[in-house]
Amino acid sequence: QTVVTQEPSLTVSPGGTVTLTCASSSGTVTSGFHPNWFQQKPGQAPRALIYSTSNKHSWTPARFSGSLLGGKAALTLSGVQPEDEADYYCLLYFGVSWVFGGGTKLTVL
Amino acid sequence: QVQLQQSGPGLVKSSQTLSLTCDISGDSVSSNSAAWNWIRQSPSRGLEWLGRTYYRSRWYYEYAASVNSRITINADTSRNQFSLQLKSVTPEDTAVYYCARDDYSARVYRMDVWGEGTTVTVSS
């Protein structure tokens, strides 16, 4: 069974930049895995941020961007705001199934 | 816009069947580009994709290996909804269950619409 791995936790200062990554135990993450990224705050359903590597939804703030970096999918937050403190999850498509990463808890401090 | 509204019991007894329904508004369960997913979240397992159904000239069903022997997802075109049945539940199946839409068009895949979540507790 494929495992998708994210950093368990990261800390960033307000106004700073942070990159979260998403790796697959099956190998290099490519655009064919259509990486999706979600933000989740306590008590809420996940909210979609990025789809198919780097595409933003109409509601996604400009400071969020997606890419492929060093064989992984990546989510970069530039100019971090206090309200960005949340859990972030990646999701990869494996042809007949989706697999979520374990999530990254982002602290803004 | 597309909205998903979940319904179903929040308490299920061990060995019984968990059943949830997701009503769709703003899209069709028979859409040629959308697929209809069930996902759950628990502290021990994180977010876990359970399976999906979609229509592309016929109905397709895809399930996670972890629940493949116990899960059924069905679509009801007359009610524009889809459902989850998970048989022989144990306390390990206690989780928040979400329905969600994914859509494949113009060579991009997005999972963009989620239900509000239903907390399901399995009592032993």
JSON list of N, CA, C and O in Angstrom, two decimals, chain A residues 71-99:
[
{"chain": "A", "resi": 71, "resn": "GLY", "atom": "N", "xyz": [11.16, 15.95, -6.66]},
{"chain": "A", "resi": 71, "resn": "GLY", "atom": "CA", "xyz": [10.47, 14.67, -6.67]},
{"chain": "A", "resi": 71, "resn": "GLY", "atom": "C", "xyz": [9.24, 14.61, -5.79]},
{"chain": "A", "resi": 71, "resn": "GLY", "atom": "O", "xyz": [8.65, 13.55, -5.58]},
{"chain": "A", "resi": 72, "resn": "LYS", "atom": "N", "xyz": [8.87, 15.76, -5.24]},
{"chain": "A", "resi": 72, "resn": "LYS", "atom": "CA", "xyz": [7.69, 15.82, -4.37]},
{"chain": "A", "resi": 72, "resn": "LYS", "atom": "C", "xyz": [6.75, 16.91, -4.87]},
{"chain": "A", "resi": 72, "resn": "LYS", "atom": "O", "xyz": [7.15, 17.79, -5.62]},
{"chain": "A", "resi": 73, "resn": "ALA", "atom": "N", "xyz": [5.52, 16.84, -4.41]},
{"chain": "A", "resi": 73, "resn": "ALA", "atom": "CA", "xyz": [4.61, 17.97, -4.58]},
{"chain": "A", "resi": 73, "resn": "ALA", "atom": "C", "xyz": [4.89, 18.96, -3.45]},
{"chain": "A", "resi": 73, "resn": "ALA", "atom": "O", "xyz": [5.28, 18.56, -2.35]},
{"chain": "A", "resi": 74, "resn": "ALA", "atom": "N", "xyz": [4.70, 20.23, -3.73]},
{"chain": "A", "resi": 74, "resn": "ALA", "atom": "CA", "xyz": [5.01, 21.26, -2.73]},
{"chain": "A", "resi": 74, "resn": "ALA", "atom": "C", "xyz": [3.92, 22.31, -2.70]},
{"chain": "A", "resi": 74, "resn": "ALA", "atom": "O", "xyz": [3.34, 22.65, -3.74]},
{"chain": "A", "resi": 75, "resn": "LEU", "atom": "N", "xyz": [3.66, 22.81, -1.50]},
{"chain": "A", "resi": 75, "resn": "LEU", "atom": "CA", "xyz": [2.75, 23.93, -1.29]},
{"chain": "A", "resi": 75, "resn": "LEU", "atom": "C", "xyz": [3.56, 25.03, -0.59]},
{"chain": "A", "resi": 75, "resn": "LEU", "atom": "O", "xyz": [4.13, 24.79, 0.47]},
{"chain": "A", "resi": 76, "resn": "THR", "atom": "N", "xyz": [3.62, 26.19, -1.21]},
{"chain": "A", "resi": 76, "resn": "THR", "atom": "CA", "xyz": [4.37, 27.31, -0.65]},
{"chain": "A", "resi": 76, "resn": "THR", "atom": "C", "xyz": [3.41, 28.42, -0.23]},
{"chain": "A", "resi": 76, "resn": "THR", "atom": "O", "xyz": [2.52, 28.79, -0.99]},
{"chain": "A", "resi": 77, "resn": "LEU", "atom": "N", "xyz": [3.61, 28.91, 0.98]},
{"chain": "A", "resi": 77, "resn": "LEU", "atom": "CA", "xyz": [2.85, 30.05, 1.48]},
{"chain": "A", "resi": 77, "resn": "LEU", "atom": "C", "xyz": [3.83, 31.21, 1.60]},
{"chain": "A", "resi": 77, "resn": "LEU", "atom": "O", "xyz": [4.83, 31.11, 2.31]},
{"chain": "A", "resi": 78, "resn": "SER", "atom": "N", "xyz": [3.54, 32.30, 0.91]},
{"chain": "A", "resi": 78, "resn": "SER", "atom": "CA", "xyz": [4.41, 33.48, 0.92]},
{"chain": "A", "resi": 78, "resn": "SER", "atom": "C", "xyz": [3.67, 34.63, 1.60]},
{"chain": "A", "resi": 78, "resn": "SER", "atom": "O", "xyz": [2.53, 34.92, 1.25]},
{"chain": "A", "resi": 79, "resn": "GLY", "atom": "N", "xyz": [4.34, 35.27, 2.55]},
{"chain": "A", "resi": 79, "resn": "GLY", "atom": "CA", "xyz": [3.66, 36.33, 3.29]},
{"chain": "A", "resi": 79, "resn": "GLY", "atom": "C", "xyz": [2.59, 35.74, 4.20]},
{"chain": "A", "resi": 79, "resn": "GLY", "atom": "O", "xyz": [1.44, 36.12, 4.15]},
{"chain": "A", "resi": 80, "resn": "VAL", "atom": "N", "xyz": [3.03, 34.81, 5.03]},
{"chain": "A", "resi": 80, "resn": "VAL", "atom": "CA", "xyz": [2.08, 34.05, 5.86]},
{"chain": "A", "resi": 80, "resn": "VAL", "atom": "C", "xyz": [1.31, 34.97, 6.81]},
{"chain": "A", "resi": 80, "resn": "VAL", "atom": "O", "xyz": [1.87, 35.90, 7.41]},
{"chain": "A", "resi": 81, "resn": "GLN", "atom": "N", "xyz": [0.04, 34.70, 6.91]},
{"chain": "A", "resi": 81, "resn": "GLN", "atom": "CA", "xyz": [-0.86, 35.44, 7.80]},
{"chain": "A", "resi": 81, "resn": "GLN", "atom": "C", "xyz": [-1.22, 34.59, 9.03]},
{"chain": "A", "resi": 81, "resn": "GLN", "atom": "O", "xyz": [-1.19, 33.37, 8.94]},
{"chain": "A", "resi": 82, "resn": "PRO", "atom": "N", "xyz": [-1.56, 35.21, 10.14]},
{"chain": "A", "resi": 82, "resn": "PRO", "atom": "CA", "xyz": [-1.93, 34.42, 11.33]},
{"chain": "A", "resi": 82, "resn": "PRO", "atom": "C", "xyz": [-3.06, 33.43, 11.05]},
{"chain": "A", "resi": 82, "resn": "PRO", "atom": "O", "xyz": [-3.07, 32.34, 11.61]},
{"chain": "A", "resi": 83, "resn": "GLU", "atom": "N", "xyz": [-3.96, 33.80, 10.17]},
{"chain": "A", "resi": 83, "resn": "GLU", "atom": "CA", "xyz": [-5.10, 32.92, 9.86]},
{"chain": "A", "resi": 83, "resn": "GLU", "atom": "C", "xyz": [-4.70, 31.69, 9.03]},
{"chain": "A", "resi": 83, "resn": "GLU", "atom": "O", "xyz": [-5.53, 30.82, 8.79]},
{"chain": "A", "resi": 84, "resn": "ASP", "atom": "N", "xyz": [-3.44, 31.62, 8.62]},
{"chain": "A", "resi": 84, "resn": "ASP", "atom": "CA", "xyz": [-2.98, 30.46, 7.89]},
{"chain": "A", "resi": 84, "resn": "ASP", "atom": "C", "xyz": [-2.61, 29.30, 8.82]},
{"chain": "A", "resi": 84, "resn": "ASP", "atom": "O", "xyz": [-2.29, 28.21, 8.35]},
{"chain": "A", "resi": 85, "resn": "GLU", "atom": "N", "xyz": [-2.63, 29.56, 10.11]},
{"chain": "A", "resi": 85, "resn": "GLU", "atom": "CA", "xyz": [-2.35, 28.47, 11.06]},
{"chain": "A", "resi": 85, "resn": "GLU", "atom": "C", "xyz": [-3.46, 27.43, 10.93]},
{"chain": "A", "resi": 85, "resn": "GLU", "atom": "O", "xyz": [-4.65, 27.73, 11.13]},
{"chain": "A", "resi": 86, "resn": "ALA", "atom": "N", "xyz": [-3.08, 26.21, 10.57]},
{"chain": "A", "resi": 86, "resn": "ALA", "atom": "CA", "xyz": [-4.05, 25.16, 10.26]},
{"chain": "A", "resi": 86, "resn": "ALA", "atom": "C", "xyz": [-3.30, 23.87, 9.95]},
{"chain": "A", "resi": 86, "resn": "ALA", "atom": "O", "xyz": [-2.07, 23.84, 9.95]},
{"chain": "A", "resi": 87, "resn": "ASP", "atom": "N", "xyz": [-4.07, 22.83, 9.70]},
{"chain": "A", "resi": 87, "resn": "ASP", "atom": "CA", "xyz": [-3.51, 21.58, 9.17]},
{"chain": "A", "resi": 87, "resn": "ASP", "atom": "C", "xyz": [-3.64, 21.60, 7.65]},
{"chain": "A", "resi": 87, "resn": "ASP", "atom": "O", "xyz": [-4.65, 22.05, 7.12]},
{"chain": "A", "resi": 88, "resn": "TYR", "atom": "N", "xyz": [-2.60, 21.11, 6.98]},
{"chain": "A", "resi": 88, "resn": "TYR", "atom": "CA", "xyz": [-2.60, 21.08, 5.53]},
{"chain": "A", "resi": 88, "resn": "TYR", "atom": "C", "xyz": [-2.39, 19.64, 5.06]},
{"chain": "A", "resi": 88, "resn": "TYR", "atom": "O", "xyz": [-1.51, 18.93, 5.56]},
{"chain": "A", "resi": 89, "resn": "TYR", "atom": "N", "xyz": [-3.20, 19.22, 4.11]},
{"chain": "A", "resi": 89, "resn": "TYR", "atom": "CA", "xyz": [-3.14, 17.86, 3.60]},
{"chain": "A", "resi": 89, "resn": "TYR", "atom": "C", "xyz": [-2.93, 17.87, 2.09]},
{"chain": "A", "resi": 89, "resn": "TYR", "atom": "O", "xyz": [-3.53, 18.68, 1.38]},
{"chain": "A", "resi": 90, "resn": "CYS", "atom": "N", "xyz": [-2.10, 16.94, 1.64]},
{"chain": "A", "resi": 90, "resn": "CYS", "atom": "CA", "xyz": [-2.00, 16.72, 0.20]},
{"chain": "A", "resi": 90, "resn": "CYS", "atom": "C", "xyz": [-2.78, 15.46, -0.16]},
{"chain": "A", "resi": 90, "resn": "CYS", "atom": "O", "xyz": [-3.07, 14.62, 0.71]},
{"chain": "A", "resi": 91, "resn": "LEU", "atom": "N", "xyz": [-3.11, 15.35, -1.41]},
{"chain": "A", "resi": 91, "resn": "LEU", "atom": "CA", "xyz": [-3.88, 14.22, -1.93]},
{"chain": "A", "resi": 91, "resn": "LEU", "atom": "C", "xyz": [-3.31, 13.87, -3.29]},
{"chain": "A", "resi": 91, "resn": "LEU", "atom": "O", "xyz": [-3.16, 14.75, -4.15]},
{"chain": "A", "resi": 92, "resn": "LEU", "atom": "N", "xyz": [-2.99, 12.60, -3.49]},
{"chain": "A", "resi": 92, "resn": "LEU", "atom": "CA", "xyz": [-2.43, 12.15, -4.76]},
{"chain": "A", "resi": 92, "resn": "LEU", "atom": "C", "xyz": [-3.34, 11.11, -5.41]},
{"chain": "A", "resi": 92, "resn": "LEU", "atom": "O", "xyz": [-3.95, 10.29, -4.71]},
{"chain": "A", "resi": 93, "resn": "TYR", "atom": "N", "xyz": [-3.37, 11.14, -6.73]},
{"chain": "A", "resi": 93, "resn": "TYR", "atom": "CA", "xyz": [-4.21, 10.22, -7.51]},
{"chain": "A", "resi": 93, "resn": "TYR", "atom": "C", "xyz": [-3.36, 9.11, -8.07]},
{"chain": "A", "resi": 93, "resn": "TYR", "atom": "O", "xyz": [-2.35, 9.35, -8.73]},
{"chain": "A", "resi": 94, "resn": "PHE", "atom": "N", "xyz": [-3.78, 7.86, -7.81]},
{"chain": "A", "resi": 94, "resn": "PHE", "atom": "CA", "xyz": [-3.00, 6.70, -8.26]},
{"chain": "A", "resi": 94, "resn": "PHE", "atom": "C", "xyz": [-3.75, 5.86, -9.29]},
{"chain": "A", "resi": 94, "resn": "PHE", "atom": "O", "xyz": [-3.57, 4.64, -9.37]},
{"chain": "A", "resi": 95, "resn": "GLY", "atom": "N", "xyz": [-4.58, 6.49, -10.08]},
{"chain": "A", "resi": 95, "resn": "GLY", "atom": "CA", "xyz": [-5.22, 5.81, -11.20]},
{"chain": "A", "resi": 95, "resn": "GLY", "atom": "C", "xyz": [-6.58, 5.23, -10.86]},
{"chain": "A", "resi": 95, "resn": "GLY", "atom": "O", "xyz": [-7.55, 5.45, -11.58]},
{"chain": "A", "resi": 96, "resn": "VAL", "atom": "N", "xyz": [-6.65, 4.48, -9.78]},
{"chain": "A", "resi": 96, "resn": "VAL", "atom": "CA", "xyz": [-7.94, 3.92, -9.35]},
{"chain": "A", "resi": 96, "resn": "VAL", "atom": "C", "xyz": [-8.21, 4.25, -7.89]},
{"chain": "A", "resi": 96, "resn": "VAL", "atom": "O", "xyz": [-9.15, 3.72, -7.29]},
{"chain": "A", "resi": 97, "resn": "SER", "atom": "N", "xyz": [-7.40, 5.10, -7.32]},
{"chain": "A", "resi": 97, "resn": "SER", "atom": "CA", "xyz": [-7.61, 5.47, -5.93]},
{"chain": "A", "resi": 97, "resn": "SER", "atom": "C", "xyz": [-6.95, 6.80, -5.64]},
{"chain": "A", "resi": 97, "resn": "SER", "atom": "O", "xyz": [-6.05, 7.25, -6.37]},
{"chain": "A", "resi": 98, "resn": "TRP", "atom": "N", "xyz": [-7.40, 7.44, -4.60]},
{"chain": "A", "resi": 98, "resn": "TRP", "atom": "CA", "xyz": [-6.77, 8.64, -4.05]},
{"chain": "A", "resi": 98, "resn": "TRP", "atom": "C", "xyz": [-6.11, 8.25, -2.73]},
{"chain": "A", "resi": 98, "resn": "TRP", "atom": "O", "xyz": [-6.62, 7.40, -2.00]},
{"chain": "A", "resi": 99, "resn": "VAL", "atom": "N", "xyz": [-4.99, 8.90, -2.42]},
{"chain": "A", "resi": 99, "resn": "VAL", "atom": "CA", "xyz": [-4.33, 8.68, -1.13]},
{"chain": "A", "resi": 99, "resn": "VAL", "atom": "C", "xyz": [-3.98, 10.03, -0.52]},
{"chain": "A", "resi": 99, "resn": "VAL", "atom": "O", "xyz": [-3.35, 10.87, -1.18]}
]
